Short mmCIF file of C-alpha atoms and ligand atoms in Angstrom, two decimals:
data_model
loop_
_atom_site.label_atom_id
_atom_site.label_comp_id
_atom_site.label_asym_id
_atom_site.label_seq_id
_atom_site.Cartn_x
_atom_site.Cartn_y
_atom_site.Cartn_z
CA MET A 26 -57.08 2.82 136.95
CA TRP A 27 -55.98 3.66 140.91
CA THR A 28 -55.95 7.70 139.43
CA MET A 29 -59.54 7.46 138.66
CA ILE A 30 -59.95 5.59 141.33
CA GLU A 31 -58.07 7.76 143.88
CA SER A 32 -60.21 10.85 142.17
CA LEU A 33 -63.50 9.58 143.27
CA PRO A 34 -63.91 12.00 146.75
CA ASP A 35 -62.86 15.01 144.80
CA GLN A 36 -65.95 13.30 141.55
CA TYR A 37 -68.54 13.42 145.58
CA ARG A 38 -67.26 16.98 144.94
CA TRP A 39 -67.54 17.73 142.26
CA ALA A 40 -71.52 17.17 142.61
CA ALA A 41 -72.02 19.22 145.32
CA GLU A 42 -70.88 22.11 144.16
CA LEU A 43 -72.55 21.54 141.17
CA GLU A 44 -75.15 25.26 140.25
CA ALA A 45 -78.46 23.11 140.69
CA PRO A 46 -79.58 21.81 137.95
CA THR A 47 -83.02 23.42 136.86
CA THR A 48 -85.92 20.25 135.59
CA SER A 49 -89.11 20.09 135.18
CA PRO A 50 -90.89 19.61 138.75
CA ALA A 51 -91.44 14.82 138.90
CA SER A 52 -93.28 12.72 141.70
CA THR A 53 -91.11 9.96 139.57
CA VAL A 54 -87.95 10.02 138.52
CA LEU A 55 -86.72 7.35 135.61
CA VAL A 56 -83.42 6.95 135.73
CA CYS A 57 -82.10 5.96 131.56
CA GLY A 58 -78.82 4.63 130.71
CA MET A 59 -76.48 1.23 130.63
CA GLY A 60 -73.36 -0.53 132.22
CA GLY A 61 -71.27 2.86 134.23
CA SER A 62 -73.29 5.32 133.08
CA GLY A 63 -76.76 2.83 134.29
CA ILE A 64 -75.47 2.42 137.64
CA SER A 65 -75.75 5.99 138.71
CA GLY A 66 -79.39 5.49 138.25
CA ASP A 67 -79.57 2.94 140.77
CA PHE A 68 -76.84 4.62 143.23
CA ALA A 69 -79.92 7.36 143.20
CA ARG A 70 -82.55 4.96 143.70
CA VAL A 71 -81.65 3.90 147.33
CA VAL A 72 -80.88 7.30 148.28
CA ALA A 73 -84.53 8.24 147.32
CA ALA A 74 -85.84 5.79 148.81
CA ALA A 75 -84.87 6.32 151.96
CA GLU A 76 -86.89 9.61 151.40
CA GLY A 77 -89.39 8.50 150.23
CA VAL A 78 -88.88 9.22 146.45
CA ASP A 79 -90.22 6.69 143.98
CA VAL A 80 -86.72 6.66 141.47
CA ARG A 81 -87.02 3.66 139.07
CA ILE A 82 -84.54 2.01 136.71
CA HIS A 83 -84.38 1.36 132.98
CA LYS A 84 -81.69 -0.51 131.08
CA ASP A 85 -83.70 -1.55 127.60
CA TYR A 86 -83.97 0.41 124.36
CA GLY A 87 -87.33 2.11 124.71
CA LEU A 88 -88.66 3.08 127.87
CA PRO A 89 -91.73 1.05 129.61
CA SER A 90 -95.55 1.39 129.01
CA TRP A 91 -96.12 2.64 132.90
CA VAL A 92 -94.85 5.74 131.74
CA GLU A 93 -97.72 7.03 129.57
CA HIS A 94 -99.88 6.78 132.57
CA VAL A 95 -96.78 8.17 135.46
CA ARG A 96 -95.69 10.51 133.04
CA PRO A 97 -91.75 10.17 134.91
CA LEU A 98 -88.87 12.86 134.43
CA ILE A 99 -86.85 10.71 132.71
CA VAL A 100 -82.64 11.26 133.23
CA ALA A 101 -80.62 8.98 130.12
CA VAL A 102 -77.28 8.95 131.84
CA SER A 103 -74.48 7.91 128.78
CA TYR A 104 -70.84 8.73 129.43
CA SER A 105 -69.86 8.66 126.51
CA GLY A 106 -73.25 10.46 124.74
CA ASN A 107 -73.90 7.35 122.16
CA THR A 108 -75.40 4.54 123.69
CA ALA A 109 -77.53 3.04 121.93
CA GLU A 110 -80.49 1.52 124.47
CA THR A 111 -80.53 5.12 125.57
CA LEU A 112 -80.44 7.48 122.54
CA SER A 113 -83.72 4.85 122.49
CA SER A 114 -84.77 6.46 125.72
CA VAL A 115 -84.73 9.44 124.64
CA GLU A 116 -86.53 9.37 121.45
CA ALA A 117 -89.39 7.19 123.14
CA ALA A 118 -89.65 10.09 125.90
CA LEU A 119 -88.89 13.01 123.47
CA ASP A 120 -92.20 10.92 121.55
CA PHE A 121 -93.88 10.45 124.63
CA GLY A 122 -94.46 14.36 125.56
CA LEU A 123 -92.01 13.88 128.54
CA PRO A 124 -89.90 15.93 130.95
CA VAL A 125 -85.99 15.14 129.96
CA ALA A 126 -82.79 15.80 131.70
CA ALA A 127 -79.06 14.38 130.58
CA VAL A 128 -75.86 13.27 132.17
CA THR A 129 -72.83 12.46 129.76
CA THR A 130 -70.18 13.57 128.85
CA GLY A 131 -71.27 15.06 125.23
CA GLY A 132 -72.14 12.90 122.53
CA GLU A 133 -75.04 12.52 120.40
CA LEU A 134 -76.91 13.10 124.20
CA SER A 135 -75.83 16.59 124.48
CA ARG A 136 -76.52 17.21 120.81
CA MET A 137 -80.50 15.75 121.53
CA ALA A 138 -80.44 17.90 124.28
CA GLY A 139 -79.81 21.26 122.41
CA VAL A 140 -81.68 20.48 119.35
CA GLN A 141 -84.97 19.13 121.80
CA ASP A 142 -83.94 22.48 124.34
CA PHE A 143 -83.64 19.64 127.20
CA PRO A 144 -80.93 20.36 130.37
CA ALA A 145 -78.24 18.32 130.33
CA VAL A 146 -75.93 18.35 132.99
CA LEU A 147 -71.42 18.18 131.44
CA VAL A 148 -69.32 15.61 133.28
CA PRO A 149 -65.36 15.82 132.65
CA ALA A 150 -64.41 13.54 129.84
CA GLY A 151 -61.37 11.30 129.59
CA MET A 152 -62.52 8.32 132.07
CA GLN A 153 -63.82 5.57 131.12
CA PRO A 154 -67.69 5.36 132.89
CA ARG A 155 -66.96 3.63 135.71
CA ALA A 156 -65.00 5.28 136.18
CA ALA A 157 -66.61 8.63 136.86
CA LEU A 158 -69.31 7.25 139.03
CA GLY A 159 -69.12 10.01 141.93
CA TYR A 160 -69.60 12.69 138.72
CA LEU A 161 -72.45 10.55 137.64
CA VAL A 162 -74.62 9.68 140.06
CA GLY A 163 -73.50 12.77 141.72
CA ALA A 164 -74.81 14.72 138.69
CA VAL A 165 -77.83 12.21 138.90
CA VAL A 166 -79.25 13.07 142.10
CA ARG A 167 -78.32 16.80 141.68
CA LEU A 168 -81.51 16.53 139.07
CA VAL A 169 -83.36 14.25 141.47
CA ALA A 170 -83.16 16.51 143.92
CA ALA A 171 -83.44 19.00 141.48
CA ALA A 172 -87.27 17.93 139.93
CA SER A 173 -88.19 16.17 143.70
CA SER A 174 -88.78 16.23 147.47
CA LEU A 175 -85.06 14.77 147.93
CA GLY A 176 -83.99 16.87 150.53
CA ASP A 177 -80.38 19.15 149.76
CA PRO A 178 -78.07 16.48 148.25
CA ILE A 179 -75.10 18.37 149.11
CA PRO A 180 -73.88 16.83 153.04
CA MET A 181 -74.08 13.21 151.80
CA LEU A 182 -72.06 14.30 148.93
CA LEU A 183 -69.48 16.38 151.15
CA GLU A 184 -69.93 12.40 152.83
CA ALA A 185 -69.36 10.60 150.28
CA ALA A 186 -66.51 13.03 149.53
CA ASN A 187 -64.98 12.62 153.12
CA GLU A 188 -65.37 9.28 154.01
CA THR A 189 -63.61 7.83 150.52
CA ALA A 190 -60.86 10.49 151.21
CA ASP A 191 -60.71 8.41 154.54
CA LEU A 192 -60.54 4.86 152.50
CA LEU A 193 -57.98 5.72 150.22
CA GLY A 194 -55.57 7.50 152.35
CA GLU A 195 -52.51 9.28 151.35
CA GLU A 196 -50.13 6.87 149.25
CA ARG A 197 -52.29 3.77 148.70
CA ALA A 198 -51.89 2.98 152.00
CA GLY A 199 -55.41 4.32 153.24
CA PRO A 200 -57.01 1.39 155.80
CA GLY A 201 -59.25 1.11 153.17
CA HIS A 202 -56.26 -0.08 150.92
CA ASP A 203 -55.33 -2.68 153.63
CA GLN A 204 -58.49 -4.12 153.49
CA ALA A 205 -59.09 -4.93 149.97
CA ARG A 206 -55.11 -6.14 149.59
CA ARG A 207 -56.68 -9.23 152.25
CA ILE A 208 -59.86 -9.31 150.68
CA ALA A 209 -57.50 -9.81 147.45
CA ALA A 210 -54.83 -12.55 148.06
CA ALA A 211 -57.91 -13.80 149.54
CA LEU A 212 -60.15 -14.14 146.31
CA ALA A 213 -57.04 -14.66 143.76
CA GLY A 214 -58.53 -16.79 140.87
CA ARG A 215 -61.74 -17.27 142.69
CA LEU A 216 -64.69 -16.73 141.39
CA VAL A 217 -66.96 -14.88 143.20
CA ALA A 218 -69.67 -14.49 144.79
CA VAL A 219 -70.72 -10.75 146.62
CA TRP A 220 -74.23 -10.45 149.15
CA GLY A 221 -75.79 -7.25 150.28
CA SER A 222 -78.91 -6.62 151.74
CA ALA A 223 -81.44 -3.85 150.97
CA GLY A 224 -80.19 -0.09 150.67
CA PRO A 225 -76.30 0.68 149.89
CA THR A 226 -74.82 -2.61 149.78
CA GLU A 227 -77.22 -4.28 147.38
CA VAL A 228 -76.15 -1.14 145.12
CA ALA A 229 -72.44 -1.83 146.09
CA ALA A 230 -72.74 -4.95 145.58
CA GLN A 231 -74.33 -4.85 142.24
CA ARG A 232 -70.75 -2.60 141.54
CA TRP A 233 -68.88 -4.95 143.15
CA ALA A 234 -69.65 -7.21 140.81
CA LYS A 235 -69.17 -5.11 138.02
CA GLN A 236 -66.43 -3.87 138.66
CA PHE A 237 -64.53 -7.80 139.03
CA HIS A 238 -65.80 -8.57 134.87
CA GLU A 239 -64.65 -5.17 133.68
CA ASN A 240 -61.12 -4.33 135.66
CA ALA A 241 -60.24 -8.16 136.51
CA LYS A 242 -61.89 -9.86 133.78
CA THR A 243 -63.86 -12.18 136.35
CA PRO A 244 -67.04 -13.33 136.21
CA ALA A 245 -68.37 -12.39 139.49
CA TYR A 246 -72.19 -11.77 140.43
CA TRP A 247 -74.21 -10.52 143.37
CA SER A 248 -77.51 -10.76 145.31
CA ILE A 249 -78.73 -9.44 148.50
CA VAL A 250 -80.55 -11.44 151.91
CA PRO A 251 -83.30 -11.94 152.66
CA GLU A 252 -84.02 -13.27 149.02
CA LEU A 253 -80.57 -15.64 149.26
CA ASN A 254 -81.83 -17.23 152.41
CA HIS A 255 -84.86 -18.79 149.87
CA ASN A 256 -82.57 -20.62 147.44
CA GLU A 257 -79.43 -19.70 146.83
CA LEU A 258 -78.12 -20.40 150.29
CA VAL A 259 -78.71 -24.25 149.17
CA GLY A 260 -77.02 -23.90 146.54
CA TRP A 261 -73.98 -22.25 148.78
CA ALA A 262 -74.40 -24.83 152.18
CA SER A 263 -73.89 -27.96 149.88
CA SER A 264 -69.94 -29.48 149.11
CA HIS A 265 -71.04 -31.95 146.79
CA HIS A 266 -69.96 -29.81 143.67
CA GLY A 267 -67.06 -28.99 145.33
CA LEU A 268 -66.47 -25.74 143.79
CA SER A 269 -66.01 -24.26 147.08
CA SER A 270 -61.60 -24.32 146.09
CA ALA A 271 -62.69 -22.03 143.09
CA THR A 272 -65.40 -19.49 144.69
CA GLY A 273 -64.68 -17.36 147.04
CA LEU A 274 -67.92 -15.19 149.05
CA VAL A 275 -67.48 -11.35 149.85
CA VAL A 276 -70.79 -10.32 152.91
CA LEU A 277 -71.02 -6.82 152.41
CA ARG A 278 -72.44 -5.46 156.27
CA ASP A 279 -74.32 -2.00 156.35
CA GLN A 280 -74.39 0.16 159.54
CA GLY A 281 -78.01 0.60 159.02
CA GLU A 282 -79.50 -2.46 158.30
CA ILE A 283 -82.18 -3.40 160.50
CA PRO A 284 -81.55 -6.21 163.17
CA GLU A 285 -83.50 -9.14 161.40
CA ILE A 286 -80.84 -9.61 158.46
CA ALA A 287 -78.34 -8.87 161.02
CA ARG A 288 -79.30 -12.25 162.41
CA ARG A 289 -79.79 -14.53 159.16
CA PHE A 290 -76.09 -12.39 158.55
CA ASP A 291 -74.36 -13.59 161.91
CA LEU A 292 -76.17 -17.10 161.30
CA MET A 293 -74.92 -18.15 157.54
CA PRO A 294 -71.39 -19.04 158.98
CA ASP A 295 -72.36 -21.69 161.05
CA LEU A 296 -74.78 -23.60 157.92
CA ILE A 297 -72.50 -23.24 154.97
CA GLY A 298 -69.19 -24.42 156.36
CA GLN A 299 -66.49 -24.35 154.79
CA SER A 300 -68.24 -24.66 151.75
CA VAL A 301 -67.79 -21.61 150.26
CA HIS A 302 -64.48 -19.66 150.64
CA ARG A 303 -65.40 -16.66 153.10
CA ALA A 304 -62.70 -13.95 151.70
CA GLY A 305 -64.35 -11.20 153.76
CA GLU A 306 -66.67 -9.36 155.25
CA VAL A 307 -66.91 -5.07 154.05
CA TRP A 308 -68.33 -2.81 156.65
CA THR A 309 -70.45 0.82 154.81
CA THR A 310 -69.22 3.48 156.76
CA GLY A 311 -70.37 7.07 157.19
CA THR A 312 -74.10 8.02 158.27
CA SER A 313 -76.08 9.06 154.56
CA VAL A 314 -77.55 6.56 152.85
CA LEU A 315 -75.11 7.69 149.78
CA ALA A 316 -72.24 7.42 151.61
CA ARG A 317 -72.58 3.99 152.49
CA ALA A 318 -73.25 3.02 149.49
CA ALA A 319 -70.21 4.67 148.28
CA THR A 320 -67.80 3.68 151.42
CA ALA A 321 -68.94 -0.42 150.09
CA SER A 322 -68.88 0.26 146.36
CA LEU A 323 -64.68 2.14 146.95
CA ILE A 324 -64.09 -0.92 148.86
CA GLY A 325 -64.70 -3.15 145.89
CA ASP A 326 -63.23 -0.68 142.99
CA LEU A 327 -60.14 -1.47 144.81
CA VAL A 328 -60.53 -4.88 145.17
CA SER A 329 -60.90 -5.15 140.98
CA VAL A 330 -57.67 -3.53 140.38
CA HIS A 331 -55.68 -5.45 143.32
CA VAL A 332 -57.16 -8.65 141.63
CA ALA A 333 -56.41 -7.62 138.56
CA GLU A 334 -52.53 -6.24 138.88
CA ALA A 335 -51.30 -9.45 141.18
CA ALA A 336 -52.74 -11.41 137.68
CA GLY A 337 -50.92 -9.40 134.78
CA ILE A 338 -54.21 -7.45 133.85
CA ASP A 339 -54.63 -4.09 132.48
CA PRO A 340 -58.09 -3.48 134.45
CA VAL A 341 -59.19 -0.40 132.20
CA PRO A 342 -59.37 -1.58 128.65
CA VAL A 343 -62.71 -3.57 127.91
CA ASP A 344 -62.60 -4.18 124.92
CA VAL A 345 -64.35 -7.25 123.72
CA LEU A 346 -67.83 -4.44 124.67
CA THR A 347 -66.25 -2.19 122.00
CA GLU A 348 -66.90 -5.32 119.83
CA LEU A 349 -69.76 -6.09 120.35
CA LYS A 350 -71.06 -2.07 120.24
CA ASN A 351 -69.20 -2.21 116.85
CA ARG A 352 -70.37 -5.54 115.27
CA LEU A 353 -73.98 -3.99 115.77
O1 PA5 B 1 -67.97 0.43 132.35
C1 PA5 B 1 -68.40 0.13 130.72
O2 PA5 B 1 -67.92 0.64 129.37
C2 PA5 B 1 -69.58 0.11 130.08
O3 PA5 B 1 -70.70 -0.46 130.73
C3 PA5 B 1 -70.66 1.63 129.51
O4 PA5 B 1 -71.04 2.15 130.69
C4 PA5 B 1 -71.57 1.04 128.86
O5 PA5 B 1 -71.82 0.11 127.50
C5 PA5 B 1 -72.27 2.56 128.22
O6 PA5 B 1 -72.30 3.16 127.92
P1 PA5 B 1 -71.57 4.69 128.93
O7 PA5 B 1 -71.92 4.38 129.89
O8 PA5 B 1 -71.02 5.45 127.33
O9 PA5 B 1 -73.10 4.92 128.01
#
């Protein structure tokens, strides 16, 4: 897993160097995909939202009924190319006569692209889908830019590459590893909650939780400010449940967060007190939304693998997911 994480800067560079994909113009893009592939749509959504471009996400079979009147471009993302829900979305899109584009390594999705003559960006194969984040996010963002008014994505992809490379450093000695080791030590043996806020740290918090599930084989969940200030905070600020020794909280802060959000983050530690173990605060780096999301996510990738290693767990296999797919 280390090698795959260390290839992330090169993955973003690969996407920056990709020949511009051709696709139908669209004012709305609907990204369909699951798990490690589907999260590329969440990244594209926050990147596009910052420029007023409408990117939506679908993580289910078929398509939502609104597509019939909005008529979005469907971007189907599946690393394996064989994910049932994603293939079902493509079939529905073809039935509705919607434009489709794909991001995949091959499989049935690639075959359908050939037969139905829709564009497919082929990303390098041989990885775990979640480890191909830079390829998948990069390819989806390039497709969104080709279809919509999103500005040139190449500078943000290169910035994501450079910022993640700076955090990784050489031989696992970069500042990202130092920070990740500290947080991993504080989280060992605990259930993990990750807080972010709308934008880059929203998608990063989601990525953290999913990487904990899959790499560290540990339940984790994520939520965002300000919504959590209207419900979840009550649970954390109470100690009667006795969970403080079993849980750890990581807070993701964004360089671009508005003062109203910063004030909420600043006030919460005092209100929570000792009710939950605060394992660390991580700040995004870089200027573009993509680089900020990529850097906060990378620290989570590293923490999840450090936690797995400390517990003697192999971060790579996700056997139970495969078992369920086989039984369906
Ligand atoms: O991490 C994983 O392996 C999963 O979340 C997969 O990404 C998910 O099951 C979808 O498969 P694929 O990415 O091949 O479409």
